[in-house]
Amino acid sequence: MVSAMTGGTAHATGSDVRPSAPMSLEASRRQLLVDSLGIMVSAGGFGLVYGLSARAAGFSPLEASAMSIIVFGGASQFVAVGYVLGGFSWLAIVLLTAFLNARHLLYAAALAPYLADQPRPLRAMMAHVLTDEAFALAIAHFRRIGRADVRGYWMGAIISTFIPWNLATLVGVTIGGSIPEPSRFGLDVIFPAAMGGLAVGLITGRRELVAAISGAVTGVAVALAWDPAAGIIAGGVIGPLVGMAVRPGPRDHEREGQLAFGPEPAHEHAIPYVPQRSEHAHDDPSEGLP
């Protein structure tokens, strides 16, 4: 029961429940790098598509690259490009993308116990590179070793997404400027196709499926009857509301548990992390650092 609740691997003898020994730091970092390789390819591909889309929306190479460095949020950047094409004001774009990124509050809450003893400026910098992929890599790594590893966090976030995303953005926005008629190559449908792919990848349970269908139907109906920009807003608001009204299924509970406590550990030696603070918590300032 403890293992199922915490996501850890436990061995029980009678009433004695003990977690397995943690993986070594070096072994877990090697696993972290291996896991990062597949994400690098995906981040590079989507970064290229974003660069092309940003160029089609009128962004200069400097503007598109600056957005990738400063914002560093794939879904937010794709949405922002679409809103620019739709004629939205910058204030509306900021508010809507902030709503889209609300899930990062859950990510931060799951990582906070591991990083509570780190300096606030360092945590702020770590928050800047926090993405869906960086969270998954970091929480799995921390659970494998049973504590925080700041260097491992940076390794996962920067190698897997930050570098390939920004390099691919620069390539995409540069190539996009040399294509006089993107529609001839089907580049005018890149943004809708990319957003569709992102949306499908986010559907993991009954609630999300209902939310996606409701949002799509509402958005298309409002766009056809009134205005495409209004359709985007209506679909983005109505879809989640309908999804929340649906009774959650088993996969919804599993997904919500992963968001709150982190994904299930992928290694057989992973252990649950239960932060415990004592009056001697700061005796060793190097604890949790590489």
CSV table of C-alpha atoms in Angstrom, one decimal:
chain,number,residue,atom,x,y,z
A,1,MET,CA,0.0,0.0,0.0
A,2,VAL,CA,2.8,2.4,0.9
A,3,SER,CA,4.6,1.6,-2.4
A,4,ALA,CA,1.4,2.3,-4.4
A,5,MET,CA,0.8,5.6,-2.6
A,6,THR,CA,4.3,6.9,-2.9
A,7,GLY,CA,5.4,5.5,-6.2
A,8,GLY,CA,8.4,3.8,-4.6
A,9,THR,CA,9.6,0.3,-4.5
A,10,ALA,CA,9.2,-1.3,-1.0
A,11,HIS,CA,10.0,-4.7,0.6
A,12,ALA,CA,7.6,-5.7,3.3
A,13,THR,CA,8.2,-8.3,6.1
A,14,GLY,CA,5.1,-8.4,8.3
A,15,SER,CA,4.5,-4.8,9.3
A,16,ASP,CA,7.9,-3.7,8.3
A,17,VAL,CA,8.0,-1.7,5.1
A,18,ARG,CA,11.3,-0.4,3.9
A,19,PRO,CA,12.3,1.3,0.7
A,20,SER,CA,15.0,-0.1,-1.5
A,21,ALA,CA,18.5,1.4,-1.4
A,22,PRO,CA,18.9,4.5,-3.6
A,23,MET,CA,20.8,4.4,-6.9
A,24,SER,CA,24.3,5.9,-6.9
A,25,LEU,CA,24.6,9.5,-8.0
A,26,GLU,CA,26.9,8.6,-11.0
A,27,ALA,CA,24.6,5.8,-12.2
A,28,SER,CA,21.5,8.0,-12.0
A,29,ARG,CA,23.2,10.8,-13.9
A,30,ARG,CA,24.1,8.4,-16.6
A,31,GLN,CA,20.5,7.3,-16.8
A,32,LEU,CA,19.5,11.0,-16.9
A,33,LEU,CA,21.7,11.6,-19.9
A,34,VAL,CA,20.3,8.6,-21.7
A,35,ASP,CA,16.8,9.7,-21.1
A,36,SER,CA,17.7,13.2,-22.3
A,37,LEU,CA,18.7,12.0,-25.8
A,38,GLY,CA,15.2,11.2,-27.0
A,39,ILE,CA,13.9,14.5,-25.7
A,40,MET,CA,16.7,16.3,-27.6
A,41,VAL,CA,15.4,15.1,-30.9
A,42,SER,CA,11.8,16.1,-30.1
A,43,ALA,CA,12.8,19.5,-28.8
A,44,GLY,CA,14.9,20.1,-31.9
A,45,GLY,CA,12.0,19.2,-34.2
A,46,PHE,CA,9.5,21.4,-32.5
A,47,GLY,CA,12.0,24.2,-32.2
A,48,LEU,CA,12.5,24.1,-36.0
A,49,VAL,CA,8.7,24.2,-36.5
A,50,TYR,CA,8.4,27.1,-34.0
A,51,GLY,CA,11.1,29.1,-35.9
A,52,LEU,CA,9.3,28.6,-39.2
A,53,SER,CA,5.9,29.6,-37.6
A,54,ALA,CA,7.4,32.6,-35.9
A,55,ARG,CA,8.9,33.8,-39.2
A,56,ALA,CA,5.5,33.3,-40.9
A,57,ALA,CA,4.0,35.5,-38.2
A,58,GLY,CA,6.4,38.3,-38.9
A,59,PHE,CA,9.0,37.7,-36.2
A,60,SER,CA,12.6,38.6,-37.0
A,61,PRO,CA,15.3,36.1,-36.2
A,62,LEU,CA,16.3,38.2,-33.2
A,63,GLU,CA,12.8,38.4,-31.9
A,64,ALA,CA,12.1,34.7,-32.4
A,65,SER,CA,15.4,33.7,-30.7
A,66,ALA,CA,14.9,36.1,-27.9
A,67,MET,CA,11.5,34.6,-27.2
A,68,SER,CA,12.9,31.1,-27.1
A,69,ILE,CA,15.6,32.2,-24.6
A,70,ILE,CA,13.4,34.5,-22.4
A,71,VAL,CA,10.1,32.7,-22.5
A,72,PHE,CA,11.4,29.2,-23.1
A,73,GLY,CA,8.1,27.5,-23.2
A,74,GLY,CA,7.2,25.4,-26.2
A,75,ALA,CA,3.4,25.4,-26.0
A,76,SER,CA,3.3,29.0,-24.8
A,77,GLN,CA,5.4,30.1,-27.8
A,78,PHE,CA,3.3,28.2,-30.3
A,79,VAL,CA,0.2,29.7,-28.8
A,80,ALA,CA,1.7,33.2,-28.7
A,81,VAL,CA,2.6,32.9,-32.4
A,82,GLY,CA,-1.0,31.9,-33.2
A,83,TYR,CA,-2.4,34.8,-31.2
A,84,VAL,CA,-0.1,37.2,-33.0
A,85,LEU,CA,-1.5,36.0,-36.3
A,86,GLY,CA,-5.0,36.3,-34.9
A,87,GLY,CA,-4.4,40.0,-34.1
A,88,PHE,CA,-4.5,39.6,-30.3
A,89,SER,CA,-3.1,42.4,-28.1
A,90,TRP,CA,0.1,41.6,-26.2
A,91,LEU,CA,-1.7,41.9,-22.9
A,92,ALA,CA,-4.2,39.3,-23.9
A,93,ILE,CA,-1.4,37.0,-25.1
A,94,VAL,CA,0.4,37.3,-21.8
A,95,LEU,CA,-2.7,36.6,-19.8
A,96,LEU,CA,-3.7,33.6,-21.9
A,97,THR,CA,-0.3,32.0,-22.0
A,98,ALA,CA,0.0,32.5,-18.2
A,99,PHE,CA,-3.2,30.6,-17.8
A,100,LEU,CA,-1.8,27.9,-20.1
A,101,ASN,CA,1.3,27.5,-17.9
A,102,ALA,CA,-0.6,27.2,-14.6
A,103,ARG,CA,0.4,23.5,-14.6
A,104,HIS,CA,3.9,24.7,-13.6
A,105,LEU,CA,2.6,25.5,-10.2
A,106,LEU,CA,2.1,21.7,-9.7
A,107,TYR,CA,5.5,21.0,-11.0
A,108,ALA,CA,7.1,23.5,-8.6
A,109,ALA,CA,5.1,22.1,-5.7
A,110,ALA,CA,6.5,18.6,-6.4
A,111,LEU,CA,10.1,19.8,-6.7
A,112,ALA,CA,9.9,22.2,-3.8
A,113,PRO,CA,10.6,19.7,-1.0
A,114,TYR,CA,13.8,18.6,-2.7
A,115,LEU,CA,15.1,22.2,-3.2
A,116,ALA,CA,13.8,23.9,-0.1
A,117,ASP,CA,17.4,24.4,1.3
A,118,GLN,CA,18.7,25.9,-1.9
A,119,PRO,CA,19.2,29.7,-2.2
A,120,ARG,CA,16.2,31.6,-3.5
A,121,PRO,CA,18.2,33.1,-6.5
A,122,LEU,CA,19.3,29.6,-7.6
A,123,ARG,CA,15.7,28.3,-7.4
A,124,ALA,CA,14.5,31.3,-9.5
A,125,MET,CA,17.1,30.4,-12.2
A,126,MET,CA,16.0,26.7,-12.0
A,127,ALA,CA,12.4,27.8,-12.4
A,128,HIS,CA,13.2,29.6,-15.6
A,129,VAL,CA,14.3,26.3,-17.4
A,130,LEU,CA,11.5,24.3,-15.8
A,131,THR,CA,9.5,22.6,-18.6
A,132,ASP,CA,7.4,19.5,-18.8
A,133,GLU,CA,10.5,17.5,-19.9
A,134,ALA,CA,12.8,19.0,-17.4
A,135,PHE,CA,10.3,18.2,-14.6
A,136,ALA,CA,10.0,14.6,-15.6
A,137,LEU,CA,13.7,14.1,-15.8
A,138,ALA,CA,14.5,15.9,-12.6
A,139,ILE,CA,11.8,14.3,-10.4
A,140,ALA,CA,12.8,10.8,-11.7
A,141,HIS,CA,16.5,11.5,-11.0
A,142,PHE,CA,15.8,12.9,-7.5
A,143,ARG,CA,13.7,9.9,-6.6
A,144,ARG,CA,16.3,7.5,-7.8
A,145,ILE,CA,19.0,9.0,-5.6
A,146,GLY,CA,16.6,9.9,-2.7
A,147,ARG,CA,17.7,13.6,-2.6
A,148,ALA,CA,18.2,16.7,-4.7
A,149,ASP,CA,21.0,17.1,-7.2
A,150,VAL,CA,21.4,20.6,-8.5
A,151,ARG,CA,23.9,19.7,-11.2
A,152,GLY,CA,21.7,16.8,-12.4
A,153,TYR,CA,18.8,19.2,-12.7
A,154,TRP,CA,20.8,21.6,-14.9
A,155,MET,CA,22.1,18.7,-17.0
A,156,GLY,CA,18.6,17.4,-17.7
A,157,ALA,CA,17.0,20.8,-18.4
A,158,ILE,CA,19.8,22.3,-20.5
A,159,ILE,CA,21.0,19.3,-22.5
A,160,SER,CA,17.5,17.9,-23.2
A,161,THR,CA,15.6,21.0,-24.2
A,162,PHE,CA,17.3,24.4,-23.8
A,163,ILE,CA,20.2,23.9,-26.2
A,164,PRO,CA,18.3,22.0,-29.0
A,165,TRP,CA,15.2,24.2,-28.7
A,166,ASN,CA,17.2,27.5,-29.2
A,167,LEU,CA,19.5,26.2,-31.9
A,168,ALA,CA,16.5,24.8,-33.8
A,169,THR,CA,14.6,28.0,-33.4
A,170,LEU,CA,17.5,30.0,-35.0
A,171,VAL,CA,17.7,27.5,-37.9
A,172,GLY,CA,13.9,27.6,-38.5
A,173,VAL,CA,13.5,31.3,-38.4
A,174,THR,CA,16.5,31.8,-40.7
A,175,ILE,CA,15.3,29.2,-43.2
A,176,GLY,CA,11.7,30.6,-43.0
A,177,GLY,CA,12.9,34.0,-44.3
A,178,SER,CA,14.3,32.4,-47.4
A,179,ILE,CA,11.0,30.8,-48.4
A,180,PRO,CA,9.0,33.3,-50.4
A,181,GLU,CA,5.7,31.3,-50.5
A,182,PRO,CA,5.4,29.0,-47.5
A,183,SER,CA,2.0,27.7,-48.6
A,184,ARG,CA,3.6,26.0,-51.6
A,185,PHE,CA,5.4,23.7,-49.2
A,186,GLY,CA,2.5,23.3,-46.8
A,187,LEU,CA,4.2,25.5,-44.2
A,188,ASP,CA,1.0,27.4,-43.7
A,189,VAL,CA,-0.5,24.4,-41.8
A,190,ILE,CA,2.6,23.8,-39.7
A,191,PHE,CA,1.2,25.7,-36.7
A,192,PRO,CA,-2.2,24.0,-36.6
A,193,ALA,CA,-0.6,20.6,-37.2
A,194,ALA,CA,2.0,21.2,-34.4
A,195,MET,CA,-0.7,22.4,-32.0
A,196,GLY,CA,-2.8,19.3,-32.8
A,197,GLY,CA,0.1,17.1,-32.1
A,198,LEU,CA,0.8,18.7,-28.8
A,199,ALA,CA,-2.9,18.5,-27.8
A,200,VAL,CA,-3.0,14.8,-28.7
A,201,GLY,CA,0.1,14.1,-26.6
A,202,LEU,CA,-1.6,15.7,-23.6
A,203,ILE,CA,-4.7,13.4,-23.7
A,204,THR,CA,-4.1,10.7,-21.1
A,205,GLY,CA,-7.5,10.2,-19.5
A,206,ARG,CA,-11.2,10.6,-19.8
A,207,ARG,CA,-11.3,14.2,-18.6
A,208,GLU,CA,-8.7,15.4,-21.0
A,209,LEU,CA,-10.4,13.6,-24.0
A,210,VAL,CA,-13.7,15.2,-23.2
A,211,ALA,CA,-12.0,18.6,-22.7
A,212,ALA,CA,-10.2,18.3,-26.0
A,213,ILE,CA,-13.3,17.4,-28.0
A,214,SER,CA,-15.5,20.0,-26.2
A,215,GLY,CA,-12.9,22.7,-26.8
A,216,ALA,CA,-12.4,21.8,-30.4
A,217,VAL,CA,-16.2,21.7,-31.2
A,218,THR,CA,-16.8,25.0,-29.3
A,219,GLY,CA,-13.8,26.7,-31.0
A,220,VAL,CA,-14.8,25.7,-34.5
A,221,ALA,CA,-18.5,26.6,-34.0
A,222,VAL,CA,-17.7,30.0,-32.6
A,223,ALA,CA,-15.1,30.7,-35.3
A,224,LEU,CA,-17.5,29.8,-38.1
A,225,ALA,CA,-20.4,31.7,-36.6
A,226,TRP,CA,-18.6,34.8,-35.3
A,227,ASP,CA,-14.8,35.2,-35.3
A,228,PRO,CA,-11.7,32.9,-35.3
A,229,ALA,CA,-10.0,34.8,-32.5
A,230,ALA,CA,-13.2,34.5,-30.3
A,231,GLY,CA,-13.3,30.8,-31.2
A,232,ILE,CA,-9.8,30.3,-29.7
A,233,ILE,CA,-10.8,31.9,-26.5
A,234,ALA,CA,-14.2,30.1,-26.3
A,235,GLY,CA,-12.7,26.7,-26.9
A,236,GLY,CA,-9.9,27.3,-24.4
A,237,VAL,CA,-12.3,28.2,-21.7
A,238,ILE,CA,-15.3,25.9,-22.4
A,239,GLY,CA,-13.2,22.8,-23.0
A,240,PRO,CA,-11.5,22.6,-19.6
A,241,LEU,CA,-14.7,23.5,-17.8
A,242,VAL,CA,-16.6,20.6,-19.4
A,243,GLY,CA,-13.6,18.3,-18.7
A,244,MET,CA,-13.7,19.2,-15.0
A,245,ALA,CA,-17.4,18.3,-14.8
A,246,VAL,CA,-16.7,14.8,-16.1
A,247,ARG,CA,-16.3,12.0,-13.5
A,248,PRO,CA,-12.6,11.1,-13.5
A,249,GLY,CA,-11.5,7.7,-14.6
A,250,PRO,CA,-8.6,5.5,-13.4
A,251,ARG,CA,-6.1,7.2,-15.7
A,252,ASP,CA,-7.2,10.6,-14.6
A,253,HIS,CA,-6.4,9.7,-11.0
A,254,GLU,CA,-3.1,8.3,-12.1
A,255,ARG,CA,-2.2,11.4,-14.0
A,256,GLU,CA,-3.3,13.8,-11.2
A,257,GLY,CA,-1.2,11.8,-8.8
A,258,GLN,CA,1.9,12.1,-11.0
A,259,LEU,CA,1.4,15.8,-11.2
A,260,ALA,CA,1.2,16.1,-7.5
A,261,PHE,CA,3.9,13.7,-6.4
A,262,GLY,CA,6.0,13.2,-9.5
A,263,PRO,CA,6.0,10.4,-12.1
A,264,GLU,CA,6.5,6.8,-11.1
A,265,PRO,CA,10.2,6.0,-10.8
A,266,ALA,CA,11.5,4.2,-13.8
A,267,HIS,CA,14.2,2.3,-12.0
A,268,GLU,CA,13.8,-0.7,-9.8
A,269,HIS,CA,16.0,0.9,-7.2
A,270,ALA,CA,14.0,4.1,-7.0
A,271,ILE,CA,12.8,5.2,-3.6
A,272,PRO,CA,10.2,7.7,-2.4
A,273,TYR,CA,11.5,11.0,-1.2
A,274,VAL,CA,10.0,12.1,2.1
A,275,PRO,CA,11.7,15.4,3.2
A,276,GLN,CA,12.5,15.6,6.9
A,277,ARG,CA,13.8,18.7,8.5
A,278,SER,CA,15.5,18.8,11.9
A,279,GLU,CA,17.3,21.3,14.0
A,280,HIS,CA,20.5,20.1,12.5
A,281,ALA,CA,19.3,20.4,8.9
A,282,HIS,CA,21.8,23.1,8.0
A,283,ASP,CA,24.9,21.5,9.6
A,284,ASP,CA,26.1,20.3,6.3
A,285,PRO,CA,25.7,23.1,3.7
A,286,SER,CA,26.9,20.8,0.9
A,287,GLU,CA,24.0,18.4,1.2
A,288,GLY,CA,21.9,18.2,-1.9
A,289,LEU,CA,24.7,19.8,-4.0
A,290,PRO,CA,26.7,18.0,-6.6
